[in-house]
Coordinates of C-alpha atoms in Angstrom, one line a residue:
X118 CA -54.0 70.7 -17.7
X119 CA -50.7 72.2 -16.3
X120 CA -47.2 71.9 -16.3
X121 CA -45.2 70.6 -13.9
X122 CA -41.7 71.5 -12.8
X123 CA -39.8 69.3 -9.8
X124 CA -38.1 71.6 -7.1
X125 CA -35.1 72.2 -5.4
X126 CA -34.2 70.8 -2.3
X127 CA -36.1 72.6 0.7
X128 CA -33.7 73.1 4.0
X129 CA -36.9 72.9 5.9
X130 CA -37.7 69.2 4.1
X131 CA -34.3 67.5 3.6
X132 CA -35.6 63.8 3.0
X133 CA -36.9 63.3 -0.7
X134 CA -37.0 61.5 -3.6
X135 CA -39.2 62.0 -7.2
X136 CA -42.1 59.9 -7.3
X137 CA -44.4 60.5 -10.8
X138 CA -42.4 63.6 -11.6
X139 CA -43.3 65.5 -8.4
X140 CA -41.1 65.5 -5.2
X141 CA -42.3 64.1 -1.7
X142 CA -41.0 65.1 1.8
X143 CA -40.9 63.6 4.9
X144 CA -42.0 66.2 7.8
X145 CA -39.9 63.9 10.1
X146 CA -37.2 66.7 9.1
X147 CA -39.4 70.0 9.5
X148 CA -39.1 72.3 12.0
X149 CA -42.7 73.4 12.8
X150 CA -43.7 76.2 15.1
X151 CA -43.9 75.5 18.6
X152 CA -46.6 73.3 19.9
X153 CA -48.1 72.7 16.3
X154 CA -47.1 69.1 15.6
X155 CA -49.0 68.3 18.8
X156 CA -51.9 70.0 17.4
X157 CA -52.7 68.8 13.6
X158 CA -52.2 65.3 15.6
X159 CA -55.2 66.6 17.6
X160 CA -57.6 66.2 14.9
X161 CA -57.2 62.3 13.9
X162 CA -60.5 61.6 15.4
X163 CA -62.2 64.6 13.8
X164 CA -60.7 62.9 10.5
X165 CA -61.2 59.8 11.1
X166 CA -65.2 60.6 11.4
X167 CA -65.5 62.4 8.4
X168 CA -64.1 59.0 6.4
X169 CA -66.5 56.7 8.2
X170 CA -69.5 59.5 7.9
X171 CA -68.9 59.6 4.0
X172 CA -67.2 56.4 3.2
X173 CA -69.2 53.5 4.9
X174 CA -72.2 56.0 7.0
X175 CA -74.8 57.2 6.5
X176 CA -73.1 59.3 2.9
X177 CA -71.8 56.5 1.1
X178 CA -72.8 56.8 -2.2
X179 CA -74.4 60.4 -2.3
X180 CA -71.7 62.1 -4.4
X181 CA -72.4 59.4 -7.3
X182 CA -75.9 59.5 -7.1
X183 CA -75.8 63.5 -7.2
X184 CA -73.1 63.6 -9.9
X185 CA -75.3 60.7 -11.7
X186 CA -78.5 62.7 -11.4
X187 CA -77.0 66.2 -12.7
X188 CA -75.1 65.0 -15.7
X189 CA -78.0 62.9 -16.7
X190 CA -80.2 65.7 -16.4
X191 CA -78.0 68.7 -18.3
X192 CA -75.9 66.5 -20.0
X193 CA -72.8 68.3 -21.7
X194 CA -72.7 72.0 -20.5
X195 CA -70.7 74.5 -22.9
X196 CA -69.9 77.7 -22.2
X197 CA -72.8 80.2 -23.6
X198 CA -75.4 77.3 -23.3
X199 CA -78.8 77.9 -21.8
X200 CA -77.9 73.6 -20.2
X201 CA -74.3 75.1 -18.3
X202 CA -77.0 77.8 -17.3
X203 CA -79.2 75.8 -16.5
X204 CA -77.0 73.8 -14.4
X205 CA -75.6 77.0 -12.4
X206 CA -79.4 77.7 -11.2
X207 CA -79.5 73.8 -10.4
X208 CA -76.2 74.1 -7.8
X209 CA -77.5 77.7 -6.7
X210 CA -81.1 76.4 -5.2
X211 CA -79.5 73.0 -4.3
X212 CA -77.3 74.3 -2.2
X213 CA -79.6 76.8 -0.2
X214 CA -81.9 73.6 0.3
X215 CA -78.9 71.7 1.7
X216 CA -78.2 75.0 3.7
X217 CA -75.1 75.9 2.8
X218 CA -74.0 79.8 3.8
X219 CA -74.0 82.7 1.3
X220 CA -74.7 80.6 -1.6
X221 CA -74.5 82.9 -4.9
X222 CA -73.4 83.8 -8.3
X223 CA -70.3 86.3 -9.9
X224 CA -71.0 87.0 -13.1
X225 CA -68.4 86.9 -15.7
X226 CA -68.0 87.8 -19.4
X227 CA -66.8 84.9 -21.3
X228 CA -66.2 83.2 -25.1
X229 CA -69.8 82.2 -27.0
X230 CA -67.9 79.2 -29.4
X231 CA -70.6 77.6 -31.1
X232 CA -70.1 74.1 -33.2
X233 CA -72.4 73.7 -35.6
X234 CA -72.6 70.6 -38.2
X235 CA -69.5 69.6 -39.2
X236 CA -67.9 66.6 -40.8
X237 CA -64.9 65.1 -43.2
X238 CA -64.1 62.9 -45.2
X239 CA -61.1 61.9 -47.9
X240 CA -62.4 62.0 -50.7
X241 CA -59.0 60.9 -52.8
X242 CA -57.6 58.1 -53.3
X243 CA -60.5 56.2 -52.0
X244 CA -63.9 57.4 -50.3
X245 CA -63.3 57.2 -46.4
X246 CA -65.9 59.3 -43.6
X247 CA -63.1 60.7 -41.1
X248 CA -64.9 61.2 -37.7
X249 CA -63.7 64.6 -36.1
X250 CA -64.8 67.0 -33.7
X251 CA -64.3 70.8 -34.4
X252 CA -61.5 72.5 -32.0
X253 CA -62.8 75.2 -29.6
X254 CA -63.0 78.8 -30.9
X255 CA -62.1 77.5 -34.4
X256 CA -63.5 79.4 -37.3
X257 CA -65.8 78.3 -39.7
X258 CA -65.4 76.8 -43.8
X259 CA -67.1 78.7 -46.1
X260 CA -70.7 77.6 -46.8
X261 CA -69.5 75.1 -49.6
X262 CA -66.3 73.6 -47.1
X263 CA -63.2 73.0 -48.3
X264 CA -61.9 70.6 -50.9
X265 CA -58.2 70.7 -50.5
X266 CA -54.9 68.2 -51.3
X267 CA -53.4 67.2 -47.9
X268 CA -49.8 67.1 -46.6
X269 CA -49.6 65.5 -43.5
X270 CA -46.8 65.8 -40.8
X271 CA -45.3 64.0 -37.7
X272 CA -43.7 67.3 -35.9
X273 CA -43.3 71.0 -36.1
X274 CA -39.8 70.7 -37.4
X275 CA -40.9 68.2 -39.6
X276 CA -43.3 71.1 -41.2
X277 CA -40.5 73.2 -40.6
X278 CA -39.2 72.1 -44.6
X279 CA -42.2 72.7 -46.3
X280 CA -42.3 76.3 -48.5
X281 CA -44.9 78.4 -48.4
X282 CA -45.5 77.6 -52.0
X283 CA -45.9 73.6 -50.9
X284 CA -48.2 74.7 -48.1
X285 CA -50.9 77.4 -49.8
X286 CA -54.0 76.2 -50.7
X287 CA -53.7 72.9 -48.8
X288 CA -55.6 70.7 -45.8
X289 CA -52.4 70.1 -43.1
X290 CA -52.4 67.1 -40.6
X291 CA -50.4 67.0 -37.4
X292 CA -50.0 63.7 -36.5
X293 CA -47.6 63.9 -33.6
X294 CA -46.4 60.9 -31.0
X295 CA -47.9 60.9 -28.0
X296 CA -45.6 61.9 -25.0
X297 CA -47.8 63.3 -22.5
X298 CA -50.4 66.0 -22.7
X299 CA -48.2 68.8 -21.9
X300 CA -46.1 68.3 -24.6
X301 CA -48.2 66.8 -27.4
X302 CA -50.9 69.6 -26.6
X303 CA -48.9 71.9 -28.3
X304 CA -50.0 70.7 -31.6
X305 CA -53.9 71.3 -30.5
X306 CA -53.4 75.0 -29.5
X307 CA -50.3 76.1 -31.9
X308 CA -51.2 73.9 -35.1
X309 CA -54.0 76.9 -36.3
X310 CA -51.4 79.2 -36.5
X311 CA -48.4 77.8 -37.8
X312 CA -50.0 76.4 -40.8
X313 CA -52.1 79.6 -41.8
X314 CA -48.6 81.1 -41.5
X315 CA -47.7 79.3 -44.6
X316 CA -50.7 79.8 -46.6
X317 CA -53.0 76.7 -45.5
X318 CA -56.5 76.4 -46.2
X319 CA -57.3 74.5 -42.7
X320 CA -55.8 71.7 -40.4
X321 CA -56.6 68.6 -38.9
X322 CA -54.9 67.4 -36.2
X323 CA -54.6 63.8 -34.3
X324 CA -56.9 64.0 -31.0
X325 CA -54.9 64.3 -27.7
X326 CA -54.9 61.1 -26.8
X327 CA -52.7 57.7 -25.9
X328 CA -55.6 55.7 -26.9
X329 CA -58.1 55.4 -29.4
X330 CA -61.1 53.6 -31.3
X331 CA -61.8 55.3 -33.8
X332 CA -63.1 58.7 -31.5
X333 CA -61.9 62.2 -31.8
X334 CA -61.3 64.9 -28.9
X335 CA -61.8 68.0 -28.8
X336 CA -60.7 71.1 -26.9
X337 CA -59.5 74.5 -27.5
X338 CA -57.0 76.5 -29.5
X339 CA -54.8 79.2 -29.9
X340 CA -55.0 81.9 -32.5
X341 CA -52.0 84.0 -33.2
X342 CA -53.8 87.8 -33.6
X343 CA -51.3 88.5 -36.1
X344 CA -52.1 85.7 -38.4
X345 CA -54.9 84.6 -40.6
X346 CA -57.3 82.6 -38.7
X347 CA -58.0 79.4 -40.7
X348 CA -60.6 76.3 -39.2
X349 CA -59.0 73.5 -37.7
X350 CA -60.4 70.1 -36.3
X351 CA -59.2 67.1 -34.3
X352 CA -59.6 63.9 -35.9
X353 CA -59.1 60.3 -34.4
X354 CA -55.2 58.8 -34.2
X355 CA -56.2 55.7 -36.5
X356 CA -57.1 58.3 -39.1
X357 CA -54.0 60.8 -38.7
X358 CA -51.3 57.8 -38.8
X359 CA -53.2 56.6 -42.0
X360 CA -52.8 59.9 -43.4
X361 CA -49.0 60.4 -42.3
X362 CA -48.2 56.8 -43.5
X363 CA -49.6 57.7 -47.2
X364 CA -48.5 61.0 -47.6
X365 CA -45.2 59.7 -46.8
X366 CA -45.4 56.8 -49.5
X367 CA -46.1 59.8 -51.9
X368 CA -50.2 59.5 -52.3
X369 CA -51.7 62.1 -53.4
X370 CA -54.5 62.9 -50.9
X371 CA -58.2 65.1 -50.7
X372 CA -60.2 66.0 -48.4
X373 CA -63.7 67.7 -48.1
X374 CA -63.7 69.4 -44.9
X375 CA -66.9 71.2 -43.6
X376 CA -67.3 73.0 -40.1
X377 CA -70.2 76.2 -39.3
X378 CA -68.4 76.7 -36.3
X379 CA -68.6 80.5 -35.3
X380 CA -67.1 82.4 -32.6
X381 CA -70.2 84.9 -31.4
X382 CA -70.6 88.0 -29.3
X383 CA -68.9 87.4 -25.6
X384 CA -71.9 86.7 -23.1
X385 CA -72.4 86.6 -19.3
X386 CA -71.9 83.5 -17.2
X387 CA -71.4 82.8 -13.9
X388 CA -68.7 81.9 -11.1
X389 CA -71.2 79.6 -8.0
X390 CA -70.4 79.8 -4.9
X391 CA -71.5 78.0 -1.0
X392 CA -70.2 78.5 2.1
X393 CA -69.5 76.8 5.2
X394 CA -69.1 79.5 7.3
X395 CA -66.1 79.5 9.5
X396 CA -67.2 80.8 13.3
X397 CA -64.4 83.4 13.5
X398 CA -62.9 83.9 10.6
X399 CA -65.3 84.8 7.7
X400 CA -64.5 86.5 4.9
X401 CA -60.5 86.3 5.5
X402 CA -58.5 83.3 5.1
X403 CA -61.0 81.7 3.3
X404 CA -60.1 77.9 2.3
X405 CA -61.1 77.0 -1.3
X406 CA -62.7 74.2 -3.0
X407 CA -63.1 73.7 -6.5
X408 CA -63.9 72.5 -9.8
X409 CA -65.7 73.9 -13.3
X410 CA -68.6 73.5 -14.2
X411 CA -68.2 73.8 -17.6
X412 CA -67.8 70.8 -20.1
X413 CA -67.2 70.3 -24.0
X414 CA -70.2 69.7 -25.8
X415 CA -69.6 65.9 -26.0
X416 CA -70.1 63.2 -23.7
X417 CA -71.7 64.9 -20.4
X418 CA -68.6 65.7 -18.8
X419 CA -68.6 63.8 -16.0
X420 CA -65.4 63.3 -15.1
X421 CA -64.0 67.0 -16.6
X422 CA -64.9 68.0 -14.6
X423 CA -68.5 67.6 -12.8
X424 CA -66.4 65.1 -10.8
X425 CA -64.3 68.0 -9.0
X426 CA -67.3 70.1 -8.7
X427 CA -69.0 67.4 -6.8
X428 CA -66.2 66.4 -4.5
X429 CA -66.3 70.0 -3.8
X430 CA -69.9 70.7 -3.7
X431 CA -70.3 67.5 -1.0
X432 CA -67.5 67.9 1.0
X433 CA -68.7 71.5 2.0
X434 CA -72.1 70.0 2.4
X435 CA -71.5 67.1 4.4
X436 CA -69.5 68.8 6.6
X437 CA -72.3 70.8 7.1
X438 CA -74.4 68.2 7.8
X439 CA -71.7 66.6 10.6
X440 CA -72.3 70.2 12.5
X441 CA -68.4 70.6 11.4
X442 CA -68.1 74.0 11.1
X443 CA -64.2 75.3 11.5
X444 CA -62.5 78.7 12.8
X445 CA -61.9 79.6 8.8
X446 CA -64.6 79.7 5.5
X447 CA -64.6 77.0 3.3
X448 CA -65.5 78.2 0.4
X449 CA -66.7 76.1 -2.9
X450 CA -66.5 77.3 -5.9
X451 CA -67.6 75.7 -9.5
X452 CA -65.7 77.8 -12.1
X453 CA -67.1 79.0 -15.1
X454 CA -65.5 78.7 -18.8
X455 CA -62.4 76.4 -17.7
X456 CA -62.4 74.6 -21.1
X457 CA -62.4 77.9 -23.4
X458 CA -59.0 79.3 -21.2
X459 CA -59.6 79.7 -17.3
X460 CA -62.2 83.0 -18.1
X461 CA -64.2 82.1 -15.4
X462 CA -61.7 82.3 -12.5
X463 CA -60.0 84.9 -14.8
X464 CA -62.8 87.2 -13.7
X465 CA -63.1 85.8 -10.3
X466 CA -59.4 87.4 -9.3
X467 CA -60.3 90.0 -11.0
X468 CA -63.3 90.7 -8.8
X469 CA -61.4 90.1 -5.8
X470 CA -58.0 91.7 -6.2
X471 CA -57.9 94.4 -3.8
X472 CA -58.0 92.0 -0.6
X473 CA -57.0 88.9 -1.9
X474 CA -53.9 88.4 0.4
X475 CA -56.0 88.8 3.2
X476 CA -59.2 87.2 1.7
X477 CA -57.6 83.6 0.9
X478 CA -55.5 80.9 2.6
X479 CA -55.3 77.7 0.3
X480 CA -56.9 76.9 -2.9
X481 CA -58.3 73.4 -3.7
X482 CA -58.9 72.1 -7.3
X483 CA -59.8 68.4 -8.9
X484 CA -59.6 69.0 -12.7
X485 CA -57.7 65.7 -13.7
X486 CA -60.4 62.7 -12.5
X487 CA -62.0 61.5 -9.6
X488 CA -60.9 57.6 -10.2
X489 CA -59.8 56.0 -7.0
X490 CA -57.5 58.9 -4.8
X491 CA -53.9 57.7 -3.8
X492 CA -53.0 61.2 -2.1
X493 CA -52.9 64.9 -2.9
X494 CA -50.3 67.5 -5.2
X495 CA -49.5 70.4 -3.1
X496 CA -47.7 73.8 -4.2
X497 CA -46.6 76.0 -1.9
X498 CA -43.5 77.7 -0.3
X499 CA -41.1 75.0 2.1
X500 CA -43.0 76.0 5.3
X501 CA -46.2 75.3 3.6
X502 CA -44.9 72.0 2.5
X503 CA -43.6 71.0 6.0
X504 CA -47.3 71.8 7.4
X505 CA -49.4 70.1 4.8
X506 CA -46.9 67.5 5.6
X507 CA -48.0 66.9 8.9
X508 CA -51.6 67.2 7.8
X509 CA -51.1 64.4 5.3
X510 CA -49.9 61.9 7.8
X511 CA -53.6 62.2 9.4
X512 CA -55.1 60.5 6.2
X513 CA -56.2 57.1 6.3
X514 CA -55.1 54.6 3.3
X515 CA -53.2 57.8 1.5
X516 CA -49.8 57.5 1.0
X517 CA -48.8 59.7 -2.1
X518 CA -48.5 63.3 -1.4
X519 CA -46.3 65.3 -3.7
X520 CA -45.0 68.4 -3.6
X521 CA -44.4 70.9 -7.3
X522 CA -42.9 74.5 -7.6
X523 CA -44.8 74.4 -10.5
X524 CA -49.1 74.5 -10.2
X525 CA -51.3 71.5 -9.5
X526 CA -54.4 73.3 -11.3
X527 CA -55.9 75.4 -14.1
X528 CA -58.6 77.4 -12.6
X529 CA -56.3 78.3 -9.7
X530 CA -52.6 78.5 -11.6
X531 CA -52.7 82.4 -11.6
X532 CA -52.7 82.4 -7.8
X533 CA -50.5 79.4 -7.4
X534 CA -47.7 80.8 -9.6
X535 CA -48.2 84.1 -7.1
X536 CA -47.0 82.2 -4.4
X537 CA -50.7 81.1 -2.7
X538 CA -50.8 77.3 -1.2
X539 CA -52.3 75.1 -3.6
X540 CA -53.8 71.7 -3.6
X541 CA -54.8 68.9 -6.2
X542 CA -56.6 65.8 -6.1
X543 CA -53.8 63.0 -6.7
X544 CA -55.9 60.2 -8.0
X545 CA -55.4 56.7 -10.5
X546 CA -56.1 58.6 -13.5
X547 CA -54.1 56.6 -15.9
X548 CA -56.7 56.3 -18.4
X549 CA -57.9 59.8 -17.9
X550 CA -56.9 60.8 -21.6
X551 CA -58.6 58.1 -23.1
X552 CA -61.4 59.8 -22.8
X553 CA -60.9 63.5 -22.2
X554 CA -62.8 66.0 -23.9
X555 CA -64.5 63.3 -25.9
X556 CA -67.9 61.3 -26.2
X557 CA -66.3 58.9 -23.6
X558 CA -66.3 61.4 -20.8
X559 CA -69.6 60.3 -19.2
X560 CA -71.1 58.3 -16.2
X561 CA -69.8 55.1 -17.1
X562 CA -66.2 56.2 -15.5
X563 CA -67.2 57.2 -12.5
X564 CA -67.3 54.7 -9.1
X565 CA -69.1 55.6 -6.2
X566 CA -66.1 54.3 -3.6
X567 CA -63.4 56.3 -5.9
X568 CA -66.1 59.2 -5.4
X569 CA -66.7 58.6 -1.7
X570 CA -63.0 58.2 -0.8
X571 CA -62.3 61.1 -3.4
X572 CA -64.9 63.5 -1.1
X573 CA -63.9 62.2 2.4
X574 CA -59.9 62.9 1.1
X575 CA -61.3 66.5 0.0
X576 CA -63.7 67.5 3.0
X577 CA -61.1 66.2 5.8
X578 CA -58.1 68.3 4.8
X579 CA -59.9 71.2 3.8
X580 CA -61.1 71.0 7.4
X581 CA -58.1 70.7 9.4
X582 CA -56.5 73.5 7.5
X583 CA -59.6 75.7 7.8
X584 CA -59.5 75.3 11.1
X585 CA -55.6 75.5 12.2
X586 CA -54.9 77.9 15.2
X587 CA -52.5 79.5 11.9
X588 CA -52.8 80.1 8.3
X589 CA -50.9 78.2 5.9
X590 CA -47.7 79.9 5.2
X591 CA -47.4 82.2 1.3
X592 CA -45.1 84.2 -0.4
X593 CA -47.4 86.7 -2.2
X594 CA -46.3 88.1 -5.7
X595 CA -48.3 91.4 -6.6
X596 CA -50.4 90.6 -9.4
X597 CA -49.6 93.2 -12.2
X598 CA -52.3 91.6 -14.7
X599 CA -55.4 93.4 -12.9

């Protein structure tokens, strides 16, 4: 996910006030270029036909039944898997058949994390099976597991006390309070490393969640090269406050912990990419739409994040189908290896570096739920803002669009925090973390209105700005990481 930051008070959008943590303008207060109010009004018919084409025409209900028929069909799709392969060839010849322009692949070297059987259980004082779920690029027990005592912790400063001597040898579980998955995350990635810091044998931490029954999540770590890499696990919050609340009365505490998780050679997968091909502008300013396609190998990732890639995929496609084909590419993309650390679009900016100022205009991502939209999350500089403003007001039935200095995505932070335009599905995700990155992400959460509503939203903006007599304004930082 990302962090979020609210900003300071634009001259160009004076009227605001904090809604969720993000701020919202009114573009009542904008100065826009000459002439350019009139225009964005220009296209509330052309908007207004997308939502009835894909809401209640002839559309309705095509991004559920596709997003139904490919999760069912590959099921969960983690990076280095012949199914997220698989699935990439899928969206490569489905898109040529729906005709979509220079449909392709970009390779790109990623992570090759494989699971393996794993379980635990406590062993001492009673017999108990501890359901858990291995984190990404974890190591591996040794063949025969680990047997170790546990201590068990509510906080980083909490640990902060223990001695190495208290620490060596031992099992150590993070239980920390939920407070949002920004914060709390910290535990998932950091956890590894500060306890092999101090000598521990492994750690188990409590899944990334506000809610559970009884289910673990997964998801990926951090590994500090300087430290001993030890395995570490996420187990389910019933069994992490259990463990907390005994250690705390004094029990003494063991548990058998067994993972054959192993981190092998890097391998190639692939960036996919269709086009609707913009009739003057095609290869500059591009306009793009996103999501990954890679999942956790649990559930069938349907909602992180086959969701985005199919509000992507059928926007592009349906505008296609309308004979909407604006001045500026849209461009859809479903990123590789999101959930092992952004390596997919890591590669992608790397392959497109040397023009990228020229090449893109605004970047598009849904990486946080497709559940019924309420609005978009824009980033961007104060003139950007004051534009995608105005654009907003053309939305049927959407009232909440938000404005961050900080990014609205994963896949496309890098250029974000660079100073491109960047825009975010806002949608009644409440719930999302219930089942993130665990058995629950599947079919059952999606709804074909959220998903219609969620593609209309998607297709009609990236229109209008893809087809603006001007780019969206951007303050370019050069990229020194390439």
């Amino acid at each position: 996910m990302f962090w979020v930051k609210v900003p300071f008070l634009s001259v160009l959008c004076a009227v605001l006030f904090v809604t969720n943590g993000f701020v919202t303008a009114d573009s009542n207060d904008c100065e826009l270029p000459p002439g350019l109010r009139e225009e964005i009004a220009g296209y509330q018919s052309v908007v207004d036909s997308i939502f009835h084409h894909i809401v209640s025409g002839e559309y309705a209900g095509k991004t559920w039944q596709s997003l139904l028929e490919f999760t069912d069909r590959f099921g969960p799709r983690l990076t280095g898997t012949k199914q997220l392969e698989d699935a990439i060839d899928f969206a490569v010849q489905e898109m040529i058949n729906e005709g979509l322009d220079n449909v392709h692949t970009e390779e790109a070297i990623v992570s090759n994390w494989q699971r393996g059987r794993e379980w635990a259980e406590l062993v001492e004082p009673f017999k108990k099976n501890l359901p858990m779920l291995g984190l990404g690029k974890s190591v591996g027990t040794p063949p025969q597991g680990i047997t170790a005592e546990v201590i068990a912790v509510e906080s980083f400063e909490e640990f902060d006390h223990f001695t190495e001597e208290q620490v060596k040898g031992k099992i150590v579980v993070f239980a920390p309070a939920w407070v949002g998955y920004g914060v709390t995350g910290r535990y998932r990635y950091e956890s590894p490393a500060v306890a092999a810091k101090k000598g521990a044998a492994a750690v188990l931490i409590r899944s990334m969640t506000p809610f559970s029954i009884g289910s673990p999540h997964t998801g990926t770590l951090q590994y500090d090269p300087d430290v001993q890499r030890i395995p570490a696990a996420a187990i389910a919050v019933e069994d992490a406050m259990l463990l907390l609340r005994k250690f705390r009365r004094g029990d003494k505490m063991i548990v058998h912990l067994k993972m054959e998780a192993a981190n092998l050679e890097p391998t190639v997968s692939r960036n996919t990419i269709g086009e609707l091909e913009g009739h003057t502008f095609k290869n500059t300013s591009v306009v793009v739409v996103s999501g990954h396609m890679d999942s956790w190998d649990v559930g069938t990732g349907a909602s992180d994040d086959a969701g985005g890639v199919f509000i992507s995929w059928k926007a592009v496609s349906f505008l296609k189908a309308m004979g909407l084909r604006p001045r500026r590419t849209i461009r859809a993309i479903y990123w590789t290896a999101e959930e092992v650390g952004v390596e997919g679009a890591d590669a992608y900016e790397r392959q497109h570096a040397e023009n990228e100022e020229e090449e893109f205009n605004v970047f598009f991502e849904s990486d946080s739920g497709t559940f019924e939209p309420i609005g978009l999350d824009f980033s961007g500089n104060s003139e950007a803002q004051c534009i995608f403003a105005e654009i907003a007001k053309l939305m049927p039935g959407f009232d909440e669009f938000t404005y961050t200095e900080g990014t609205v995505g994963s896949d496309i932070g890098t250029w974000e925090r660079r100073g491109f335009p960047g825009v975010a599905l806002r949608n009644k995700n409440e719930n999302y973390f219930w089942y993130h990155h665990s058995e629950g992400d599947t079919m059952e959460l999606e709804d074909p209105v959220a998903l219609d509503k969620s593609t209309a939203l998607w297709a009609a903006t990236a229109y209008v700005i893809a087809d603006l007599s001007i780019d969206i304004p951007k303050d370019i930082v050069e990229n020194n990481s390439n």
